Coordinates of C-alpha atoms in Angstrom, one line a residue:
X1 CA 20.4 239.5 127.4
X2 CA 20.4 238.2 123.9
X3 CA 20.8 234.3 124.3
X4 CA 21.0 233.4 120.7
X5 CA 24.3 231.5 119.4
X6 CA 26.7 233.7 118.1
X7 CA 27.2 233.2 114.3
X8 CA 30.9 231.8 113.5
X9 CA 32.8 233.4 110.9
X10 CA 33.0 230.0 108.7
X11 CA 31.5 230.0 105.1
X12 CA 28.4 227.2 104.3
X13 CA 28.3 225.0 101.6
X14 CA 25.6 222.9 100.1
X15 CA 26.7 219.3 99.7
X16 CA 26.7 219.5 95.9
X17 CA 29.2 222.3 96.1
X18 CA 31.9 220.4 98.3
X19 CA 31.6 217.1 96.4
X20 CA 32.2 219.6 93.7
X21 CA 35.1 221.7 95.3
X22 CA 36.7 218.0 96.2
X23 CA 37.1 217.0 92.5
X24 CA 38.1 220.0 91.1
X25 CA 40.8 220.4 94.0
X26 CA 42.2 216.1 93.1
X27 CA 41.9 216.9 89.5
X28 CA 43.6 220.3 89.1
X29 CA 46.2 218.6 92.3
X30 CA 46.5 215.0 90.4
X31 CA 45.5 215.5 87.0
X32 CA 47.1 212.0 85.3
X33 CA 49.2 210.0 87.3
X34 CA 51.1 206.6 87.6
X35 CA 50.4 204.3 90.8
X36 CA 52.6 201.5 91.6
X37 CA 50.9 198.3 93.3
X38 CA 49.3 195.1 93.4
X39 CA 45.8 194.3 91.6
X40 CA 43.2 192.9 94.6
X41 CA 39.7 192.4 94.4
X42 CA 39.4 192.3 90.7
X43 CA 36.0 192.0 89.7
X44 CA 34.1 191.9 85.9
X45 CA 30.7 193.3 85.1
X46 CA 28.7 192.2 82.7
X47 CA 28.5 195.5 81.1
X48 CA 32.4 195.2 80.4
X49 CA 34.1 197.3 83.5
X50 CA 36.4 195.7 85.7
X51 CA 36.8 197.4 88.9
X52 CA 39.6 196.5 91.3
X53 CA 42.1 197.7 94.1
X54 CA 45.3 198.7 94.1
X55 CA 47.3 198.0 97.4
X56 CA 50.6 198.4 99.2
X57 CA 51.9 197.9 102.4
X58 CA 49.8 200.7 104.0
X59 CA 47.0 201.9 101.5
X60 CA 44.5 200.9 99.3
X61 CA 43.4 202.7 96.2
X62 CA 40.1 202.1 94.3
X63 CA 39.7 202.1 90.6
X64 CA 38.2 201.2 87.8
X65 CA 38.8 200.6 83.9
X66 CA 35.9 201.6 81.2
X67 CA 35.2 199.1 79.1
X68 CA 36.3 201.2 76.6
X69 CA 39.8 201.1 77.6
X70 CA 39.9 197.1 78.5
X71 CA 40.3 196.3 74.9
X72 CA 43.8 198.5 74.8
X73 CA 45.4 196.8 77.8
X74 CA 48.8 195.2 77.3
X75 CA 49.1 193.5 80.6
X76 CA 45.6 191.5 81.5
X77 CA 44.3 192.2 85.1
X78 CA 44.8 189.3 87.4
X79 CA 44.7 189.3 91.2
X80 CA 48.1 189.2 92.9
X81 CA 50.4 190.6 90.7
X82 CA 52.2 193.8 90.9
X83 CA 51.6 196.8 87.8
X84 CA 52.2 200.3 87.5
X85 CA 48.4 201.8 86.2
X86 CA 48.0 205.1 84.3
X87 CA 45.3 207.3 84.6
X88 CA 43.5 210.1 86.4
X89 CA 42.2 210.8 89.6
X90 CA 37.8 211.1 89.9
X91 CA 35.3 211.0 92.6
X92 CA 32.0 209.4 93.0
X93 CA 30.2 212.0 94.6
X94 CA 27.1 209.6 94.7
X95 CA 29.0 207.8 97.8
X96 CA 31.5 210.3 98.6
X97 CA 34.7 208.7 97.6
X98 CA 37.6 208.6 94.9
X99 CA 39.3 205.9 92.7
X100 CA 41.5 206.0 89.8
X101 CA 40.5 205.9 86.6
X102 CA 42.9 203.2 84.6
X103 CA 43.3 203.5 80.9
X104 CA 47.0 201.7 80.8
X105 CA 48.6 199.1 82.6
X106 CA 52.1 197.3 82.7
X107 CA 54.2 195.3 84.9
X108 CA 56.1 197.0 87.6
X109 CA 59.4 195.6 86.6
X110 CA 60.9 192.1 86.0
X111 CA 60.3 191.2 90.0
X112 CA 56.1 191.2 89.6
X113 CA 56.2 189.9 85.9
X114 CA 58.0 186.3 87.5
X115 CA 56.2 186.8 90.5
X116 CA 53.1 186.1 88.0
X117 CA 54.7 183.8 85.5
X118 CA 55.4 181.7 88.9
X119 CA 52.0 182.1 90.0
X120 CA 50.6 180.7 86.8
X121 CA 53.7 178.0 86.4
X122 CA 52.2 177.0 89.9
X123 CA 48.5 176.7 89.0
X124 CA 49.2 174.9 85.4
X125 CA 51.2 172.4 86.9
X126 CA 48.5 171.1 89.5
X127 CA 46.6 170.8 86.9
X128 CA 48.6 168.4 85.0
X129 CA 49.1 170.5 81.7
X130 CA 53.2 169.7 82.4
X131 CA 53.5 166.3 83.2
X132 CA 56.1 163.9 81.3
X133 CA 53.3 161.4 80.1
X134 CA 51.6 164.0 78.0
X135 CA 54.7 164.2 76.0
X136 CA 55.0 162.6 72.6
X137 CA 57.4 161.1 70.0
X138 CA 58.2 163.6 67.1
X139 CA 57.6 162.1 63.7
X140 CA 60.9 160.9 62.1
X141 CA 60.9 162.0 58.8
X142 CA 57.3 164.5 58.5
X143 CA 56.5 165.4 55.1
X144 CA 55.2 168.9 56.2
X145 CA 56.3 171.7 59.3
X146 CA 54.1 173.8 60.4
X147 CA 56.0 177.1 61.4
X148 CA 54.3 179.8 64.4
X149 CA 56.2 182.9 64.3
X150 CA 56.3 186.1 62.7
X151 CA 56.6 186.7 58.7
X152 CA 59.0 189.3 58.5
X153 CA 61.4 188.0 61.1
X154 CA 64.8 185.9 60.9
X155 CA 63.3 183.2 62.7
X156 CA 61.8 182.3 59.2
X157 CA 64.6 182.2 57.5
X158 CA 66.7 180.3 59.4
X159 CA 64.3 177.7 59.7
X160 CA 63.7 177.3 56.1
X161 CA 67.2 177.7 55.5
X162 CA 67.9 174.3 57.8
X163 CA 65.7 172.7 56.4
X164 CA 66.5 172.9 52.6
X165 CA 69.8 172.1 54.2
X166 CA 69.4 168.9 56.1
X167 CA 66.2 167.4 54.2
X168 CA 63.9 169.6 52.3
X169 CA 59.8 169.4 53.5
X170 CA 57.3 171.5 52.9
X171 CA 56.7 174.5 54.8
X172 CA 53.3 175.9 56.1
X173 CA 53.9 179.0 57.9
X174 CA 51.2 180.7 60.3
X175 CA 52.4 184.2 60.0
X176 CA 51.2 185.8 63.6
X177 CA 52.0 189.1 66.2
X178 CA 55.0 187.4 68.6
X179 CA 55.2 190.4 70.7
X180 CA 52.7 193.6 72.3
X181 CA 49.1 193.4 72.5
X182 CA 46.6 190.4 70.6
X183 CA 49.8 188.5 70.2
X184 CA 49.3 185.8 72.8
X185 CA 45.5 185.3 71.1
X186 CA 46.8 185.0 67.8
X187 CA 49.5 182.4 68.8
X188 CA 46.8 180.5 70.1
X189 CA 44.4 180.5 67.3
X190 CA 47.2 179.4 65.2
X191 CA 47.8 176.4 67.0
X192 CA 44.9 175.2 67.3
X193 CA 44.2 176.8 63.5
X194 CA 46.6 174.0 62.6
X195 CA 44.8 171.1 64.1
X196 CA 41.6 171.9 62.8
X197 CA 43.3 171.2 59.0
X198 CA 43.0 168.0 57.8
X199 CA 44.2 165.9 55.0
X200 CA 47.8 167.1 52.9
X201 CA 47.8 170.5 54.5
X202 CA 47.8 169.3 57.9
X203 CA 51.1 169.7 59.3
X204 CA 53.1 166.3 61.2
X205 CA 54.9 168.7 63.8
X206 CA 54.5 172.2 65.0
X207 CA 57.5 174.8 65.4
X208 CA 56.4 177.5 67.6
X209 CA 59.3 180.0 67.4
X210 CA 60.4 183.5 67.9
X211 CA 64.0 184.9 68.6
X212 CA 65.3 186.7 71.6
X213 CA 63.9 189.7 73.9
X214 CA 63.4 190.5 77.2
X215 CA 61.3 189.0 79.5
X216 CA 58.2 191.6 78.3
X217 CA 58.6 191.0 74.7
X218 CA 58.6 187.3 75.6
X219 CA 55.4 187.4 77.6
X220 CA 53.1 186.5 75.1
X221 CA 54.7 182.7 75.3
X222 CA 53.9 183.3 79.0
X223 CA 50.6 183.9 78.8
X224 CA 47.7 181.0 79.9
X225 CA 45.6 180.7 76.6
X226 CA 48.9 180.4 74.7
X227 CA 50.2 177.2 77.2
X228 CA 46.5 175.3 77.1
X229 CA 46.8 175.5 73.5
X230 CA 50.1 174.0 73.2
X231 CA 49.2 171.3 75.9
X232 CA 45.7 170.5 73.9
X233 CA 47.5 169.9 70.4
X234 CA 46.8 167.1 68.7
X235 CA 49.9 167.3 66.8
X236 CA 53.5 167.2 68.1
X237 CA 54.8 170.7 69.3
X238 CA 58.3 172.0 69.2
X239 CA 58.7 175.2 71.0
X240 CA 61.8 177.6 70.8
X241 CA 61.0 180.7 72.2
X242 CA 64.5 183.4 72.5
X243 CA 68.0 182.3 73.0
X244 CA 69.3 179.0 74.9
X245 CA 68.9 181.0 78.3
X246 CA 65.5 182.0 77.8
X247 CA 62.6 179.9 79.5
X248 CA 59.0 180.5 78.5
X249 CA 55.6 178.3 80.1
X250 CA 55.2 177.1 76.4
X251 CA 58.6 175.1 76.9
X252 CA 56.7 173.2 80.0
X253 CA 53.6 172.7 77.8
X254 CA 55.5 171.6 74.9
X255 CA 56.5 167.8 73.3
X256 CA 60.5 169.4 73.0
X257 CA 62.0 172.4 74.0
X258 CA 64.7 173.8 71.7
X259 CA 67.2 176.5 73.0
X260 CA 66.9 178.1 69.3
X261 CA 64.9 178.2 66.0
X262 CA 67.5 177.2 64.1
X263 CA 68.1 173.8 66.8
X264 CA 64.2 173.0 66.4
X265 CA 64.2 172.5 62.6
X266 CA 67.0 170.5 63.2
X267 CA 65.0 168.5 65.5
X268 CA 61.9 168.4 63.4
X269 CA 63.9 166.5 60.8
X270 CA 67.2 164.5 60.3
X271 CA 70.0 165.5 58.2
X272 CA 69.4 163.4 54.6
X273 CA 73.4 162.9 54.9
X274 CA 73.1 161.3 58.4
X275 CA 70.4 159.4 57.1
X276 CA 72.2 158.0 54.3
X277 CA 75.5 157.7 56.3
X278 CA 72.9 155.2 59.1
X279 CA 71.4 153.3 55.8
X280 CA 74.7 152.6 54.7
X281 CA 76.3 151.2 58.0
X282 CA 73.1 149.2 59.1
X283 CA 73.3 147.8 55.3
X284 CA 76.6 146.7 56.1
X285 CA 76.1 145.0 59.4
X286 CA 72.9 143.4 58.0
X287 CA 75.8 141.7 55.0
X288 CA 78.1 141.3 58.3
X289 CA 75.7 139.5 60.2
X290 CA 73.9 137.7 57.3
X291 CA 77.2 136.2 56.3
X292 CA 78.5 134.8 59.8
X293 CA 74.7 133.0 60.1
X294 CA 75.4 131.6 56.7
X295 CA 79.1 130.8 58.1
X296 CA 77.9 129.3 61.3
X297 CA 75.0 127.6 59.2
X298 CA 77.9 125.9 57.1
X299 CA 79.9 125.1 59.9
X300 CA 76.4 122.8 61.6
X301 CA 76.1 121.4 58.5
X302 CA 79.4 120.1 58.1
X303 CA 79.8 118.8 61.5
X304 CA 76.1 117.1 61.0
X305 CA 77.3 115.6 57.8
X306 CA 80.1 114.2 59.0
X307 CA 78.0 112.2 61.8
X308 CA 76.1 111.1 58.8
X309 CA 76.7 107.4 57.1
X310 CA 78.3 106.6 53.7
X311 CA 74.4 106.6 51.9
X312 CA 76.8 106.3 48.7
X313 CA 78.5 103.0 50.4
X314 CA 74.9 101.6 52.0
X315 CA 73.2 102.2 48.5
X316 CA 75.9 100.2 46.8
X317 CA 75.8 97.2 49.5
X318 CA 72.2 96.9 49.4
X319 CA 72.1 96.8 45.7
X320 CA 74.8 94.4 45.5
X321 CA 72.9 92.3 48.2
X322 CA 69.7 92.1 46.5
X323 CA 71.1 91.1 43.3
X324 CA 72.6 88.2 45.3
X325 CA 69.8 87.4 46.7
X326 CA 67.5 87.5 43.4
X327 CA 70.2 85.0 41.3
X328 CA 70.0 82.7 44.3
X329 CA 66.2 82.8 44.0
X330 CA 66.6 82.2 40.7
X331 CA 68.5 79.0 41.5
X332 CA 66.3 77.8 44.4
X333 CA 62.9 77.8 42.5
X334 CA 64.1 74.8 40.3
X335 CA 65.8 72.7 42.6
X336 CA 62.9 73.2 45.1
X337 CA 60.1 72.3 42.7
X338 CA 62.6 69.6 41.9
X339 CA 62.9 68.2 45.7
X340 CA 59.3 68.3 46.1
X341 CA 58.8 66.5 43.2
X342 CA 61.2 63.6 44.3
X343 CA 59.4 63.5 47.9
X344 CA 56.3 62.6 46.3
X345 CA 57.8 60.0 43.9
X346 CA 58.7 58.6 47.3
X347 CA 55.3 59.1 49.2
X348 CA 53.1 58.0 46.4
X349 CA 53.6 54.2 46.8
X350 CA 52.4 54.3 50.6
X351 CA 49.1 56.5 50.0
X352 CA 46.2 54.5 49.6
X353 CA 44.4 54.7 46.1
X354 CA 41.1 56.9 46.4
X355 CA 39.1 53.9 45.0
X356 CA 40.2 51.8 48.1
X357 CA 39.1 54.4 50.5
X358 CA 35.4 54.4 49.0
X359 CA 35.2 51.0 49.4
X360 CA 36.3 50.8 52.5
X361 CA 34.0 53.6 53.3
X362 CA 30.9 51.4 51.8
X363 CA 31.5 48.5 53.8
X364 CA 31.4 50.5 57.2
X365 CA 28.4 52.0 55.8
X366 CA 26.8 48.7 55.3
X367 CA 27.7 47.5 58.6
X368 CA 25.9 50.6 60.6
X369 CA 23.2 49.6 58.4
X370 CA 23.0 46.4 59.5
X371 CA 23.4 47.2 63.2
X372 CA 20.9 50.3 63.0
X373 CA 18.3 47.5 61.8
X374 CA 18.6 44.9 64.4
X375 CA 18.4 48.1 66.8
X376 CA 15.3 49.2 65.4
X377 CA 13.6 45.7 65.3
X378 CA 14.8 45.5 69.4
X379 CA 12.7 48.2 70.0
X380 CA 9.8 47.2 68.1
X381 CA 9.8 43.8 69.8
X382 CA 9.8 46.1 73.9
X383 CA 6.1 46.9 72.2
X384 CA 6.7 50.7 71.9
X385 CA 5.3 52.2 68.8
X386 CA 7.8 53.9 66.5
X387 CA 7.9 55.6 62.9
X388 CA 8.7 53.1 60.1
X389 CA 12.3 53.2 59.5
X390 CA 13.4 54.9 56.4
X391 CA 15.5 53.2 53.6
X392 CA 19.0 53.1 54.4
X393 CA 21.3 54.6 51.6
X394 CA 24.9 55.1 51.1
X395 CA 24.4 58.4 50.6
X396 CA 26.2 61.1 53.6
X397 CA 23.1 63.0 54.0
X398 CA 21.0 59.6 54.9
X399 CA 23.9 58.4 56.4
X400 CA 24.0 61.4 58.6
X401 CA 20.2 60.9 59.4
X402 CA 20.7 57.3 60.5
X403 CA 23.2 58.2 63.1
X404 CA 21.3 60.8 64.3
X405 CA 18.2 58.5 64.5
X406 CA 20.4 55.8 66.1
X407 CA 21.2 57.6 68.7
X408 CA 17.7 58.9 69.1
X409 CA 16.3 55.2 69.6
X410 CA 19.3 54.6 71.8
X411 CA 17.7 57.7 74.4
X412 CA 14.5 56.6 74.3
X413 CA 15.0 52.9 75.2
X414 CA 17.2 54.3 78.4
X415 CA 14.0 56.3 78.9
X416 CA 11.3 53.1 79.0
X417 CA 14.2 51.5 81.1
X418 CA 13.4 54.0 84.0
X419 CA 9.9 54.4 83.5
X420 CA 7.7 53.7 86.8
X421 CA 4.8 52.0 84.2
X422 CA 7.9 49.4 83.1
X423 CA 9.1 48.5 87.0
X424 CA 4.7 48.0 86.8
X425 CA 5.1 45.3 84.3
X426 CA 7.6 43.8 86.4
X427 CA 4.9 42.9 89.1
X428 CA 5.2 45.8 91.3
X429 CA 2.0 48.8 92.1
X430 CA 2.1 52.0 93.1
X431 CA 0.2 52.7 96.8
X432 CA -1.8 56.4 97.0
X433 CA -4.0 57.3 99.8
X434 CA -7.8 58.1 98.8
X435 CA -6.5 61.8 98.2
X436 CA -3.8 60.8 95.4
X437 CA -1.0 61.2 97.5
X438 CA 1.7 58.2 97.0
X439 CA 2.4 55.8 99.9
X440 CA 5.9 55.2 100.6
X441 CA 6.0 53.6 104.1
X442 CA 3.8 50.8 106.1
X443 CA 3.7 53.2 109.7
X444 CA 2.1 56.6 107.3
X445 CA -1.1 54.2 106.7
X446 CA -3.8 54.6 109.5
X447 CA -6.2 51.2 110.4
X448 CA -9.0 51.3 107.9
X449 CA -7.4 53.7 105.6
X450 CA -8.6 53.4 102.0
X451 CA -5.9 52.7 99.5
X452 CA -5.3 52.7 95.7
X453 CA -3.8 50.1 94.2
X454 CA -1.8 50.9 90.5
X455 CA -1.0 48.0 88.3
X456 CA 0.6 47.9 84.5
X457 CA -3.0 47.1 83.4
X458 CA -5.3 49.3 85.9
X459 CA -6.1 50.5 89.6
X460 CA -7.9 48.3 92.6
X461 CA -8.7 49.7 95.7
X462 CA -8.1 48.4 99.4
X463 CA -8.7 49.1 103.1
X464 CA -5.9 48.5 105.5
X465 CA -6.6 46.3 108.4
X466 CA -4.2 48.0 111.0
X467 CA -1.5 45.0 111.4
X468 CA 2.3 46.4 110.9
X469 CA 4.1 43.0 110.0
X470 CA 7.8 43.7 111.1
X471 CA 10.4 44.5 108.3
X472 CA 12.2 41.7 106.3
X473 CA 15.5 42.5 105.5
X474 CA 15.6 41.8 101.7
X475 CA 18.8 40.3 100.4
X476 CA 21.7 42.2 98.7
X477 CA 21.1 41.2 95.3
X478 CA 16.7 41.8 95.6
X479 CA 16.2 45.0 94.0
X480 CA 14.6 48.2 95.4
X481 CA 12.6 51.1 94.4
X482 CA 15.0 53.1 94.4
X483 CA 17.6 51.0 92.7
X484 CA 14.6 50.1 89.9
X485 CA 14.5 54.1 90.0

């Protein structure tokens, strides 16, 4: 019995030639196709490809997009948002699986392109590129507008057109792409083209305009590297992208948003008329008001003057009095000297003559002279030595002198008068114990004691012989010691 496995009637293939049969089967089946979905899993190379997914609510679909074709995109690739891609169906035999080969993309309808505009609006504002306090003041009257938009539009026209209307200023014009692929880079570059320049070519404010279209044409105003550069301009930014209905991101990112071109040139600068029309009232209520403060000025001052007194009237009074009083000067001088003159008529007779005075003056002298000398020869009789007596004069210095030495001799005789050595030479001695010491009572000397005797003309010593004799009451009128003293 032959045990081998019967052979099946199925045909073999080497794996080469499946992987083979498999591609040409999807591309002759496929060819080029259009697949509706949203981008996931996006990821750049280095090299340039971007490979990414393509999902619904029940698939996923591979692909990829050669560098080659990245360049000739109209829609960028960003996860979340919803395209429609062109291209062809390949394999990958390497790993055994297919993707789609992408050389177009574009939005699948208006629903995926504000899905993604909302996306971005989203992301921006946490950022902070739409908040109010980044706004700034336009310039009132700019000498130059720079203009965004395209060269060979309307949008051009009308705004040069406004503005030779209203207030003519120079015009730079940036002339770039507003619609379809490179536009949303060039809008960029102009923007911040413009505030690279510098001195008279650098524009005050920036109109950033283009007229209407749908929502596509418009999405180059849309676009991420167009809003960052509006937000980062250094120089006041007017956007007016489409018709008054029309809402781009650059309106967010902007200083003003006007609903037309032709609304932001008005904007950018005022109407010369208006201008002239505003001078002219202001000039007015600056007369107006200039002439009630000089009204209301007059009004204080007349109300102060008449709080004011007559000076006219004062002047007059005070002149008029001082001329009075200088005539009645002029009258008193005379008689005064004259009254004066009579009172010493009348004193005259009872003052003294100066002659009488002097002599008067001499006698006195004389007299003190007289006295001084007896004085003198009192003192000289007491025995006390004394320096000759000068010469009297009549003179007031030597006058002077001789009081002075009057009363000089007058202190020295109280000074004798009181001296123990003159109570001596009235009989009485001085007791001292044989140490010095002076002895002023009969009970401090001891039997025996040696004593020292002082008399006006020397000393004698003695020894007490102990007896204490009882007091004798001296009479009232027998002086003391102390009363000597």
């Amino acid at each position: 019995m032959d045990t081998a496995a019967p052979r099946a009637n199925i045909p073999e293939f080497a794996v080469s030639e499946i992987a083979g049969a498999i591609k040409r089967t999807l591309e002759e089946s496929f060819g080029r196709v259009r697949v509706r979905g949203e981008i996931t899993e996006l990821k750049r190379y280095p090299s340039g490809h971007i490979y990414l997914s393509l999902k619904d609510e029940a698939a996923k679909l591979e692909s990829v997009i050669w560098k080659t074709s990245v360049g000739r995109l109209a829609v960028k690739p960003e996860n979340g948002i919803e395209v429609i891609a062109t291209g062809r169906i390949g394999t990958y035999a390497d790993r055994s699986k297919y993707q789609l080969v992408i050389d177009r993309l574009e939005f699948a309808g208006e629903g995926a392109l504000l899905a993604r505009i909302e996306m971005l609006r989203k992301r921006l504002l946490e950022e902070g590129l739409f908040d109010a306090g980044r706004k700034r003041r336009l310039p009132m009257l700019p000498a130059t507008i720079g203009v965004v938009t395209s060269e060979r539009g309307a949008v051009i026209q009308d705004i040069r057109t406004t503005i030779a209307r209203r207030f003519p200023r120079r015009i730079l014009l940036w002339p770039v792409a507003v619609q379809g692929q490179g536009a949303a880079e060039q809008i960029a570059a102009a923007i911040r083209g413009f505030g690279r320049l510098e001195g008279a070519m650098r524009p005050d404010v920036i109109i950033v305009a283009r007229g209407g279209g749908s929502l596509e044409d418009l999405m180059a105003f849309n676009e991420e590297i167009v809003v960052r550069a509006a937000a980062e301009s250094p120089i006041p930014l007017i956007s007016a992208v489409g018709h008054e209905t029309d809402t781009t991101l650059i309106d967010f990112a902007s200083d003003r948003r006007a609903p037309t071109p032709t609304a932001a040139a008005e904007m950018a600068i005022p109407a010369r008329t208006d201008l002239l029309a505003d001078l002219a009232q202001t000039e007015a209520r600056l007369l107006q008001l200039g002439r009630a403060l000089i009204e209301r000025a007059r009004r204080r001052l007349m109300v102060a003057e008449r709080g004011l007194p007559d000076l006219p009237n004062i002047l007059g009074s005070m002149r008029q009095r001082l001329e009075d009083r200088g005539e009645r000067l002029t009258l008193a001088l005379p008689g005064l000297v004259q009254r004066k003159r009579g009172e010493l008529g009348r004193l005259a007779p009872r003052l003294p003559h100066p002659r009488e005075g002097i002599a008067a003056r001499r006698a006195m002298l004389a007299l003190l002279q007289a006295r001084g000398r007896a004085a003198w020869q009192r003192i000289e009789a007491r025995g006390h030595a004394a320096p000759p007596l000068a010469r009297f004069s009549t003179g007031p210095v030597e006058s002077l002198l001789r009081e002075k030495r009057l009363r000089l001799e007058g202190l020295v005789a109280r000074l004798d008068s009181v001296s123990f050595q003159a109570v001596l030479s009235r009989g009485f001695a001085l007791v001292r114990d044989a140490e010095g010491a002076p002895i002023t009572s009969a009970a401090s000397v001891p039997p025996g004691g040696r004593l020292v005797l002082t008399f006006a003309d020397g000393e004698a010593q003695a020894t007490a012989d102990g007896t204490k004799p009882a007091p004798k009451r001296r009479p009232r009128d027998e002086p003391t010691q102390e009363t000597l003293l």
